[in-house]
Tab-separated table of C-alpha atoms in Angstrom:
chain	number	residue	atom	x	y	z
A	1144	UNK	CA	-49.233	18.377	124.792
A	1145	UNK	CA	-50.237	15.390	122.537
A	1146	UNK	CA	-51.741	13.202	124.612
A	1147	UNK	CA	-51.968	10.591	121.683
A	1148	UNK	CA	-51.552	6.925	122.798
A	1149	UNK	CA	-51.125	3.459	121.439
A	1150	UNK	CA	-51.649	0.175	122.814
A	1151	UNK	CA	-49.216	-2.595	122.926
A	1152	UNK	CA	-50.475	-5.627	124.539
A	1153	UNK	CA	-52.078	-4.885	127.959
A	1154	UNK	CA	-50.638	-1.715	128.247
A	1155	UNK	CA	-51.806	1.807	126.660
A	1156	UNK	CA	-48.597	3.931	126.114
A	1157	UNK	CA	-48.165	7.647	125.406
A	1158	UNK	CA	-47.379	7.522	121.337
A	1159	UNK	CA	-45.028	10.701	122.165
A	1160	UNK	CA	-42.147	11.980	124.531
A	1161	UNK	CA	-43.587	13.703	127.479
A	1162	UNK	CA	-43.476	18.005	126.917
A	1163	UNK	CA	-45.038	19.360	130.050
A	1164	UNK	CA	-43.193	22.477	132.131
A	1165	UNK	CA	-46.094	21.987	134.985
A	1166	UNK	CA	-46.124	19.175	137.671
A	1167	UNK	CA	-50.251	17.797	137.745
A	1168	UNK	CA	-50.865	19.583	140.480
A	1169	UNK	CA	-50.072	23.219	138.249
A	1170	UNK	CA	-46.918	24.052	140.108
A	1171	UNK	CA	-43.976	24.961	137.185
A	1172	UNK	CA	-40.789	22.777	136.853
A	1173	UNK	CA	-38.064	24.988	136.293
A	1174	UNK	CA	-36.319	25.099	133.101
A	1175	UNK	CA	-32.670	24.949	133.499
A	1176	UNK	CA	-30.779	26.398	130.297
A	1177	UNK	CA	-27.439	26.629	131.238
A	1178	UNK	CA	-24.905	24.282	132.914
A	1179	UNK	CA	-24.886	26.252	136.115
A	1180	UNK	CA	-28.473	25.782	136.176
A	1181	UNK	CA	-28.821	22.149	135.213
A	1182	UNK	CA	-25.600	21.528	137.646
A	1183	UNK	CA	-27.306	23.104	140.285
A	1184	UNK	CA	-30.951	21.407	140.172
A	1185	UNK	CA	-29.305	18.177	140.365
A	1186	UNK	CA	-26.942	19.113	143.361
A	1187	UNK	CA	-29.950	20.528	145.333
A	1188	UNK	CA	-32.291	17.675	144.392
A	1189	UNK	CA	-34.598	19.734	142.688
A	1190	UNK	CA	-36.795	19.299	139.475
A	1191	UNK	CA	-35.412	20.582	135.832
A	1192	UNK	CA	-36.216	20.083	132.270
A	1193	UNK	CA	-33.996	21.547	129.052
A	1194	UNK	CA	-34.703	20.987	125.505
A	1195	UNK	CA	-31.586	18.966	123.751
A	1196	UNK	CA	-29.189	21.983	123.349
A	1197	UNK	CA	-31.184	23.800	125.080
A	1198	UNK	CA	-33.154	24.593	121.700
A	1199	UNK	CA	-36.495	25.282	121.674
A	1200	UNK	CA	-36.359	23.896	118.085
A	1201	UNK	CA	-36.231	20.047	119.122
A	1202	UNK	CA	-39.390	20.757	121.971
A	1203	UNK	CA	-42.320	20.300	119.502
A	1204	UNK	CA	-41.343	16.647	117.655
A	1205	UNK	CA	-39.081	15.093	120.689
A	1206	UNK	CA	-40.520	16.693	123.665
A	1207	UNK	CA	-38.518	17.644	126.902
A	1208	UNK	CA	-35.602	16.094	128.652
A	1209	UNK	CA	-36.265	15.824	132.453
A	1210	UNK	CA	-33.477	15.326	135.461
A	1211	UNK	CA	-34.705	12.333	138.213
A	1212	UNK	CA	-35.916	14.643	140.598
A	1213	UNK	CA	-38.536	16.018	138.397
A	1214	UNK	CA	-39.736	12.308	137.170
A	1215	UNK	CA	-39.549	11.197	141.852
A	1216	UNK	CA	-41.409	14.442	142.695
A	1217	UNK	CA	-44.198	13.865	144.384
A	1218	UNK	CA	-46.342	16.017	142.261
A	1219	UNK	CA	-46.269	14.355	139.749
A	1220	UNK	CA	-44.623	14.992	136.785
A	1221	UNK	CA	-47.640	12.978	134.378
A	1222	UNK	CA	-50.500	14.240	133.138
A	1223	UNK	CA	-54.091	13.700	134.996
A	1224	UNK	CA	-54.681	9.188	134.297
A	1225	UNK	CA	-50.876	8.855	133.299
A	1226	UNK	CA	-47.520	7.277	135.514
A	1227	UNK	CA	-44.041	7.806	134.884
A	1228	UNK	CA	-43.122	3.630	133.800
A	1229	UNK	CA	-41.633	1.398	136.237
A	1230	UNK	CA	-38.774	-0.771	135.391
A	1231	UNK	CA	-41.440	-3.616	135.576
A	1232	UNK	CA	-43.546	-1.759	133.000
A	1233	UNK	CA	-41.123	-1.134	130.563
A	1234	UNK	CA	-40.372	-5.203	130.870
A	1235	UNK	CA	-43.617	-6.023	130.121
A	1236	UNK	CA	-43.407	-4.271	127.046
A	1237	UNK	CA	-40.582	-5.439	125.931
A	1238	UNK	CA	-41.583	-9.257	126.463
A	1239	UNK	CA	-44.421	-8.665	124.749
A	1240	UNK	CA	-42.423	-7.167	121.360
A	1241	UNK	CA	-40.313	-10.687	121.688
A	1242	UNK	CA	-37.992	-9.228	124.831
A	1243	UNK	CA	-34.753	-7.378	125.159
A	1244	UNK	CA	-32.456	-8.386	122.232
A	1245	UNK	CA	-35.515	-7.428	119.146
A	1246	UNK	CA	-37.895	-5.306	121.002
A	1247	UNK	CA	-35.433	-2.330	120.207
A	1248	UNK	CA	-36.548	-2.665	116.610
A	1249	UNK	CA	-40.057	-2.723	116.870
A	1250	UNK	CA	-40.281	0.711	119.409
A	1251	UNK	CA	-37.997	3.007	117.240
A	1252	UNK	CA	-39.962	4.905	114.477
A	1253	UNK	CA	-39.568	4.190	111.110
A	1254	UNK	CA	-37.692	7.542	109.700
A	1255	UNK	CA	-35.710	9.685	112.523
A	1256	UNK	CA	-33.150	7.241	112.806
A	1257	UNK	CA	-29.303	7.846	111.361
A	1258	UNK	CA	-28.836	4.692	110.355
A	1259	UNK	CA	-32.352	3.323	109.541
A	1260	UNK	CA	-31.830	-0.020	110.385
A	1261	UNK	CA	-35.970	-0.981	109.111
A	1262	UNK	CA	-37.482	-0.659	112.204
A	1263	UNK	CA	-40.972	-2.160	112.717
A	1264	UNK	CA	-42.748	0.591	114.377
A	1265	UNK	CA	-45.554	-1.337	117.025
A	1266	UNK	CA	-46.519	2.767	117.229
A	1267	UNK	CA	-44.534	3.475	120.370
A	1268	UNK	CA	-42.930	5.746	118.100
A	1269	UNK	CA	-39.598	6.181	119.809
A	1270	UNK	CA	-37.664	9.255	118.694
A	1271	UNK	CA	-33.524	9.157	118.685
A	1272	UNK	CA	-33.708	12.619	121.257
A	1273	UNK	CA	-30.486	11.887	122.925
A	1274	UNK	CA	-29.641	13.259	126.689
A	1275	UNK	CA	-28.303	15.734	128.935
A	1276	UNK	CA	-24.846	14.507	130.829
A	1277	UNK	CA	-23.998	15.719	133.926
A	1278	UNK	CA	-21.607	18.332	132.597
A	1279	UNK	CA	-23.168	20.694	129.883
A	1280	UNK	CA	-22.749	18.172	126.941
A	1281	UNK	CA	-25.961	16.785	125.137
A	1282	UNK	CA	-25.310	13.823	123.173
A	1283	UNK	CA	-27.108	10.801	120.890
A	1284	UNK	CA	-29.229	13.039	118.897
A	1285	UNK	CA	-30.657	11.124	116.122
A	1286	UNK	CA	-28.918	7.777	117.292
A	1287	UNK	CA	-30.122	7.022	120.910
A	1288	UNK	CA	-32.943	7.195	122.579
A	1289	UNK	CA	-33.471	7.013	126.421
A	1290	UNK	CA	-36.109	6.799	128.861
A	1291	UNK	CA	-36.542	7.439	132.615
A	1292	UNK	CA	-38.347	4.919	134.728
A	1293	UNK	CA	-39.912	5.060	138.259
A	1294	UNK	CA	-37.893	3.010	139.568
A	1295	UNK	CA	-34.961	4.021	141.485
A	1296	UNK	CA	-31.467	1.565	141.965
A	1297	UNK	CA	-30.165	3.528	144.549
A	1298	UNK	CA	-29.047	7.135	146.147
A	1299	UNK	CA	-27.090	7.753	142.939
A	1300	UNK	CA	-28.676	5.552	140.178
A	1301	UNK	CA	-32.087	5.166	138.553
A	1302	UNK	CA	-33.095	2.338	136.354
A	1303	UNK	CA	-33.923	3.823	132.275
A	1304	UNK	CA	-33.933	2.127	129.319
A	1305	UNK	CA	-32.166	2.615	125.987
A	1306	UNK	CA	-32.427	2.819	122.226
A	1307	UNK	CA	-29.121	2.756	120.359
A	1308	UNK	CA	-29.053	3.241	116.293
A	1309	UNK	CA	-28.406	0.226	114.587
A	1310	UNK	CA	-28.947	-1.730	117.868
A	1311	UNK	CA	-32.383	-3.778	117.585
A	1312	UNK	CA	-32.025	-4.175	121.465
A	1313	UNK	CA	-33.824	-2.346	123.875
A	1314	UNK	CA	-31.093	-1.916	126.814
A	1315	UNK	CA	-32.104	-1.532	130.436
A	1316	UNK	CA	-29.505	0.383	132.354
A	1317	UNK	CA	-28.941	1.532	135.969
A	1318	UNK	CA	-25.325	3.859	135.607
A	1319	UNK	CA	-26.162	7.352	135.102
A	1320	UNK	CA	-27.326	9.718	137.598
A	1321	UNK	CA	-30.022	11.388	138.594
A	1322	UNK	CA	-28.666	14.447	137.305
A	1323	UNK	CA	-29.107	13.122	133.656
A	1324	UNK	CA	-31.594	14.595	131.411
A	1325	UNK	CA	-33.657	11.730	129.917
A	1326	UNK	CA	-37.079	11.324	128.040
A	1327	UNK	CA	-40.076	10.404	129.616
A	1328	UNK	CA	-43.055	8.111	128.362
A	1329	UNK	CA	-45.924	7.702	130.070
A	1330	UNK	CA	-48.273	4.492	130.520
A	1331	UNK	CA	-51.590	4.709	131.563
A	1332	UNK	CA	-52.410	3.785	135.207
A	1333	UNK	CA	-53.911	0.378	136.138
């Protein structure tokens, strides 16, 4: 795993999407690579990760996609000195690159982008890796980006944050369920 980071204001950010298959504490998350499997983990609660398209081919540059109940677990999905963001973290962050209408532009990397609409890269280095629905179908590769927080809305929703191509926003959303398969990006604890 490329632990490589970056700071940004007071915070020290993973430069790269999270690509462990082990909680901290060495137990395995369980890759789900079918529907049934994926469909499954989220319907028992239980901790998955896919690659987009279930392709081992997109794991090295954009990482793994992870359902909500690996990112709650209370093993911790992170590394050793890492956290999963909170909603409040990823706010900081994005009041610090000017807030939520240009801070979009200056966390997308410069190249992997459809549409390059110039970003600024700050070195957060956001990739466009898409998501997992619910139902087997991946979408947004190359044109969205989106990122689990901590932070949970309620039994059904968590809160994440989006990148959209040619968008220079940086969305914060709470529809879409647990049972999504989103990016993570770790902070460094306080």
């Amino acid at each position: 795993m490329n632990n490589s980071q970056i700071k940004i204001g007071s915070q020290i950010w993973m430069s790269s999407n999270l690509n462990v298959c082990h909680f901290r504490n060495g137990d395995i998350i369980n890759e789900a690579k079918t529907y049934k499997e994926w469909q499954e983990a989220d319907e028992l609660s239980k901790p998955a990760w896919c690659y987009y398209e279930n392709n081992s081919k997109y794991g090295g540059k954009l990482g793994k996609l992870y359902n909500w109940h690996a990112v709650n677990d209370a093993r911790n999905l992170s590394p050793e000195n890492w956290d999963v963001p909170s909603d409040i973290d990823f706010e900081i962050l994005s009041s610090f690159l000017g807030g939520s209408e240009m801070a979009g532009i200056k966390l997308k990397n410069s190249t992997d982008w459809k549409d390059n609409n110039q970003p600024k890269n700050s070195g957060f280095n956001a990739l466009p890796g898409g998501a997992r629905l619910w139902s087997h179908k991946f979408c947004g590769l190359n044109e969205n980006a989106f990122f689990w927080t901590s932070t949970e809305h309620n039994n059904y929703f968590s809160w994440h944050r989006v990148l959209i191509n040619n968008y220079d926003t940086f969305g914060r959303v709470n529809q879409g369920g647990k049972g999504f398969g989103m990016s993570v990006r770790c902070i460094i604890c306080n």
